[in-house]
Amino acid sequence: MDVQPVVDGGRFPARATVGETVPVRVNAFREGHDEMGVQVVLCDPAGREHSRTALRSTNPGLDLWAGSMRPDAEGAWSFRIEAFSAPYETWVHNASIKVPAGIDADLMLAEGVVVLRRVLDEVERGERPASDGAVVRAAIDSLRSSSLTPQARLAPAIGPDLRAILHERPLRDGVTVSGPHPLIVQRQRALYGSWYEFFPRSEGARFDPEHGGWISGTLRTAAGALDRVAAMGFDVAYLTPIHPIGTTFRKGRNNTLEVRPGDPGSPYAIGSPDGGHDAIHPDLGTIEDFDAFVARAQELGLEVALDIALQCSPDHPWVAEHPEWFVVRADGSIAYAENPPKKYQDIYPLSFDTDYEGLYAAIRDVLEHWVAHGVTLFRVDNPHTKPVRFWEELLAEFADKHPEVIFLAEAFTRPTMMHTLGKVGFHQSYTYFTWRHTPEELREYLGELCEASAYMRPSFWPTTHDILTPFMSSGGHRAFRLRAILAATLVPTWGIYSGYELVEDVPRPGAEEQIDNEKYEYKPRDFEGALASGRSLQPLLTRLNRIRREHPALQQLNDIAFHSADDDQVLVFSKHLDADASPTGAPDTVIVACLTAHDRGAGTGVHLDLAALGVDGPFEVEDLLTGERFTWGEHAFVGLDPETRPAHILRIIHPEESPHA
């Protein structure tokens, strides 16, 4: 009962990524007092049994069982739960009590022979490895030996060799099955990656004093930024919309209606006589320039993500060609977008109520166009303002035709809608991390995200081009550093918006967004100058991405465990992979102890759950930010300072690590 991961009773498939350790939980019980066992059976897309793994009883009094499974290829997998009566374990339990106490000893030993004879029969029928036979025969001979004491006769039958054999392949009676349950397995980027967002028009933009106006950057100049993005270790270059921008109600700087000559307008006001969502703004170049941008990204090991904003400027071709795709108000005007008190007079939302099929086909064709030109990820603007039915159908179609394409939901909205968008097919979702700051808030929120991991994968962004929280605008370099560390280590996918390296932290008065918002103007940046002067966070971001790539424990979500600190402003957590779950073949454990407040330091004791770390005593650690080494144990002390040491990121040096680890 209560099998996890099963989403809404099977209404939606659970999802995983290649190589991910997927948690399994069930409530399983039987009548009486006999022992029982539970296994998860994972089947590949062809329906073949891939693995059979025993679940462990986590609380016998509550009949809770837990374990994991790990698919190793993309496709439509399935799993089932098998619960059974365990006659060998029942006999071991009874014999271990009765024989030493002299209660029915001969009878218990005789019953053991009957049980183990069943095991031997399976060996002889070829249902078990032949190597099991010698161990089982020796145990049977011992049980039958009249020259030994009862306890000596019993010992081989309950010894570690035989118990290991019966643990791996238990005797099973009365098997009951739950499933099969669907499990869609996607490529790793759906769970793990580092995103870098930028406005391509700002890359290479310059002010021309001779003509008194701005000259836009192009896709060719933007391609020049890719070397720096790749050198910092990011995996995804994410472009804000690159389409023609309307002029009707064009917004000026800081979202005003006062447009000055040369103001480029918001790239989210999509569409002009030059085209719509499948066109490129003439200032940025041509489709050939876009292809060259994608090719350069691929050369550098980067994937390209494109912002898809399903809305139109009043000048979009769809407005004239398909007025039925918009909401007409009582006065005959088309309704523009609003998020009171914000007004977006330069944007018309789409309406799916009049011609659903026609609008669906048009949007599908737009996405197909960009996939054909090398886009492998889409960041979807405001998906929560579109029908859930639309996303369920569209994402299913793309999962079938283009399973490599990943969709990130920019769904800063109510939890139910966020979760539902994940269930219907969005691979990733923006989250509330931006507004979660204290250790208590972060622990609680990570618990919620792990509970939803079967269908919603979180992406952590400290800021975006629309969001600059008071925490970030008040904390300067200190806030930007510690939030980058937390975002990069708490979850497998994180991202930053260009300019984060430069600590752009000045808000527009009365709003949680930057002053001189890049949505409404060009913003060329002097990254090299900031780096040369020591003002840039680029070295830290590079280090964080390198740590993430080198440590597979940080590429998982559900392996997180929280530990305690005496100071309530210090967050301590770990991520651990056992050797058999790690792609390196060695265990991988990372411990993070990080400040959460930017205005004070902390000297505090930390208290660790050693079992969650995969160790049982003192251990050596290396600080991946500084290279320092320490000896830690169950209790340790850390000194943190928001200016000089906001965090420790420690790897445990496991004795069993391979030499190359």
XYZ file of C-alpha atoms in Angstrom, residues 95-392:
298
model
C 15.368 -21.070 16.091
C 17.669 -18.339 17.383
C 15.413 -18.023 20.429
C 14.336 -21.611 21.063
C 17.508 -23.600 20.432
C 19.727 -21.684 22.909
C 16.885 -21.899 25.452
C 16.511 -25.664 24.937
C 12.920 -25.362 23.775
C 11.949 -27.879 21.067
C 15.548 -27.813 19.866
C 15.435 -31.044 17.824
C 12.142 -30.004 16.240
C 13.478 -26.562 15.311
C 16.590 -28.124 13.735
C 14.455 -30.561 11.766
C 12.272 -27.722 10.506
C 15.442 -25.942 9.404
C 16.337 -28.948 7.252
C 12.912 -28.746 5.588
C 13.373 -25.040 4.857
C 16.912 -25.385 3.513
C 15.919 -28.419 1.423
C 13.659 -26.034 -0.493
C 16.678 -23.841 -1.203
C 18.666 -26.849 -2.384
C 15.799 -27.903 -4.668
C 15.954 -24.477 -6.323
C 19.692 -24.917 -6.872
C 19.130 -28.317 -8.447
C 16.408 -26.925 -10.722
C 18.791 -24.193 -11.909
C 16.763 -21.433 -10.258
C 19.739 -20.436 -8.115
C 23.486 -20.285 -8.769
C 25.182 -23.661 -8.410
C 27.661 -22.021 -6.024
C 24.876 -21.694 -3.434
C 24.643 -25.498 -3.205
C 27.813 -26.125 -1.211
C 26.876 -23.628 1.508
C 23.328 -24.990 1.788
C 24.440 -28.640 1.869
C 26.958 -27.891 4.608
C 24.253 -26.212 6.696
C 21.874 -29.164 6.209
C 24.580 -31.637 7.178
C 25.280 -29.644 10.318
C 21.591 -29.504 11.275
C 21.403 -33.308 10.954
C 24.619 -34.027 12.861
C 23.967 -35.886 16.098
C 27.559 -35.497 17.277
C 27.282 -31.737 17.800
C 25.490 -29.679 20.406
C 22.207 -28.144 19.237
C 23.744 -24.676 19.069
C 26.723 -25.925 17.072
C 24.347 -27.738 14.688
C 22.417 -24.490 14.231
C 25.385 -22.170 13.667
C 26.074 -22.710 9.919
C 22.364 -22.433 9.075
C 22.135 -18.952 10.564
C 25.686 -17.886 9.737
C 26.654 -14.916 7.551
C 27.380 -16.923 4.394
C 23.977 -18.545 4.231
C 22.137 -15.441 5.383
C 23.802 -13.467 2.590
C 22.604 -16.007 0.022
C 19.048 -15.912 1.360
C 19.068 -12.128 1.604
C 19.970 -11.759 -2.060
C 17.545 -14.481 -3.215
C 15.063 -15.128 -0.404
C 12.665 -18.017 -0.168
C 9.267 -16.543 -0.861
C 5.742 -17.735 -0.082
C 2.419 -16.040 -0.788
C 3.821 -13.349 -3.076
C 1.572 -10.343 -3.640
C 2.263 -7.658 -6.214
C 1.600 -3.937 -6.545
C 2.114 -2.643 -10.056
C 3.434 -2.341 -12.599
C 3.856 1.370 -12.013
C 5.159 3.636 -14.806
C 8.542 5.345 -14.570
C 9.688 7.673 -17.337
C 13.486 7.921 -17.425
C 14.988 11.026 -19.023
C 18.491 12.245 -19.708
C 20.586 13.576 -16.838
C 20.237 17.239 -17.822
C 16.583 17.043 -16.745
C 17.851 16.765 -13.158
C 21.343 18.231 -13.137
C 22.830 21.333 -14.750
C 24.111 24.883 -14.327
C 22.305 27.609 -16.294
C 23.641 31.019 -17.281
C 21.069 33.567 -18.478
C 21.864 36.592 -20.598
C 20.292 39.105 -22.964
C 22.137 38.637 -26.280
C 21.499 42.230 -27.340
C 23.597 43.496 -24.412
C 26.625 41.431 -25.394
C 28.576 43.771 -27.656
C 26.121 46.649 -27.351
C 27.740 50.084 -27.427
C 26.775 53.698 -27.266
C 27.601 55.637 -30.431
C 28.368 59.226 -29.366
C 28.482 60.374 -32.979
C 24.846 59.473 -33.548
C 23.817 59.812 -29.896
C 22.277 56.366 -29.686
C 22.825 52.740 -28.836
C 23.932 50.056 -31.245
C 22.653 46.618 -30.348
C 24.802 43.594 -29.799
C 24.190 40.717 -32.193
C 24.105 36.955 -32.045
C 27.644 37.017 -33.427
C 28.898 39.266 -30.622
C 26.868 37.253 -28.104
C 28.699 34.135 -29.268
C 31.843 35.777 -27.945
C 30.406 35.538 -24.415
C 30.137 31.775 -24.642
C 33.834 31.205 -23.958
C 33.531 32.968 -20.605
C 30.300 31.109 -19.762
C 31.883 27.757 -20.587
C 35.076 28.623 -18.693
C 32.973 29.195 -15.574
C 31.690 25.631 -15.904
C 28.091 26.322 -16.873
C 26.238 23.704 -18.897
C 23.444 25.791 -20.408
C 23.532 29.171 -22.150
C 20.024 30.545 -21.718
C 18.898 33.345 -24.036
C 16.037 35.688 -23.295
C 13.670 36.135 -26.296
C 15.475 36.946 -29.547
C 12.406 37.826 -31.621
C 11.275 41.121 -33.202
C 9.910 43.622 -30.654
C 6.761 45.663 -31.167
C 6.624 49.450 -31.098
C 2.994 49.982 -30.018
C 2.976 50.882 -26.307
C 6.688 50.071 -26.226
C 8.054 50.384 -22.721
C 10.863 52.748 -21.831
C 13.419 52.328 -19.115
C 12.240 50.774 -15.844
C 8.885 49.778 -17.365
C 7.696 53.323 -18.003
C 5.564 54.550 -20.904
C 8.066 57.339 -21.567
C 9.973 55.967 -24.512
C 13.080 57.789 -25.590
C 14.651 57.489 -29.035
C 16.713 54.324 -29.188
C 14.969 52.526 -26.319
C 14.929 48.896 -27.493
C 11.747 47.820 -25.723
C 11.125 44.616 -23.813
C 12.063 41.423 -25.667
C 8.976 39.911 -24.039
C 6.779 42.186 -26.197
C 7.166 39.769 -29.085
C 6.247 40.505 -32.668
C 6.451 43.236 -35.281
C 6.115 43.492 -39.063
C 9.472 41.683 -39.100
C 7.833 38.539 -37.713
C 6.778 36.718 -34.595
C 7.963 33.848 -32.419
C 9.750 32.044 -35.230
C 11.684 35.131 -36.368
C 14.853 36.833 -35.145
C 15.078 40.529 -34.333
C 16.871 42.210 -37.269
C 19.283 43.906 -34.857
C 20.449 40.484 -33.653
C 21.077 39.058 -37.096
C 19.722 36.176 -39.127
C 18.869 32.541 -38.656
C 22.337 31.759 -40.012
C 23.788 33.840 -37.182
C 21.694 31.876 -34.717
C 22.932 28.594 -36.179
C 26.505 29.845 -35.780
C 25.767 30.746 -32.146
C 24.449 27.245 -31.460
C 27.405 25.643 -33.227
C 29.868 27.625 -31.122
C 28.013 26.678 -27.942
C 28.171 23.013 -28.885
C 31.904 23.288 -29.571
C 32.325 24.534 -26.003
C 30.156 21.803 -24.498
C 27.203 24.120 -23.867
C 23.555 23.524 -24.630
C 21.355 26.417 -25.746
C 18.113 27.239 -23.948
C 15.633 29.690 -25.419
C 13.034 31.705 -23.545
C 9.534 30.965 -24.836
C 7.058 33.681 -23.873
C 3.616 32.813 -25.240
C 2.332 36.361 -25.619
C 2.327 38.972 -28.328
C 2.973 42.652 -28.827
C 0.101 44.553 -30.495
C 2.242 44.439 -33.652
C 2.624 40.655 -33.790
C 1.368 39.125 -37.075
C -0.983 36.886 -35.098
C -2.962 39.901 -33.842
C -4.091 40.783 -37.372
C -4.225 37.237 -38.710
C -5.897 35.560 -35.727
C -7.782 38.033 -33.524
C -9.673 35.021 -32.112
C -6.507 34.081 -30.225
C -6.878 37.066 -27.887
C -9.379 38.386 -25.329
C -11.498 41.269 -26.567
C -12.825 43.607 -23.866
C -16.213 45.289 -23.702
C -14.947 48.396 -25.502
C -13.593 46.353 -28.391
C -9.946 46.634 -27.344
C -7.686 43.629 -26.827
C -6.820 43.000 -23.196
C -3.186 43.584 -22.330
C -1.287 41.716 -19.604
C -1.581 42.806 -15.989
C -0.196 41.567 -12.690
C -1.555 44.326 -10.443
C -0.098 46.744 -9.703
C 2.155 45.970 -12.701
C 0.760 46.754 -16.138
C 2.203 45.469 -19.387
C 0.461 47.501 -22.065
C 2.971 46.260 -24.638
C 1.871 42.609 -24.250
C -1.308 40.804 -25.281
C -1.888 37.431 -23.538
C -3.102 34.540 -25.651
C -6.544 33.022 -25.174
C -7.068 29.312 -25.793
C -10.864 29.449 -25.519
C -11.874 30.201 -29.106
C -9.525 28.241 -31.382
C -7.614 25.820 -29.195
C -6.530 23.531 -32.026
C -5.307 26.369 -34.234
C -3.314 28.034 -31.469
C -1.910 24.698 -30.322
C -0.646 23.944 -33.820
C 0.935 27.386 -34.180
C 2.825 27.108 -30.878
C 3.910 23.561 -31.628
C 5.286 24.709 -34.987
C 7.242 27.515 -33.301
C 8.893 25.074 -30.913
C 9.608 22.624 -33.726
C 11.318 25.450 -35.630
C 13.748 26.166 -32.805
C 14.406 22.496 -32.071
C 15.356 22.098 -35.720
C 17.917 24.866 -35.191
C 19.592 23.193 -32.218
C 17.670 24.405 -29.155
C 17.517 21.586 -26.603
C 15.974 23.420 -23.651
C 13.138 25.915 -23.276
C 12.582 28.220 -20.338
C 8.830 28.851 -20.473
C 7.659 32.254 -19.290
C 4.528 32.261 -17.104
C 3.284 28.751 -17.936
C 0.738 29.000 -15.134
C -1.295 31.486 -17.182
C -1.951 28.850 -19.877
C -4.335 25.867 -19.666
C -2.936 22.780 -17.956
C -4.544 20.694 -20.699
C -2.439 22.539 -23.274
C 0.816 21.742 -21.478
C -0.115 18.125 -20.850
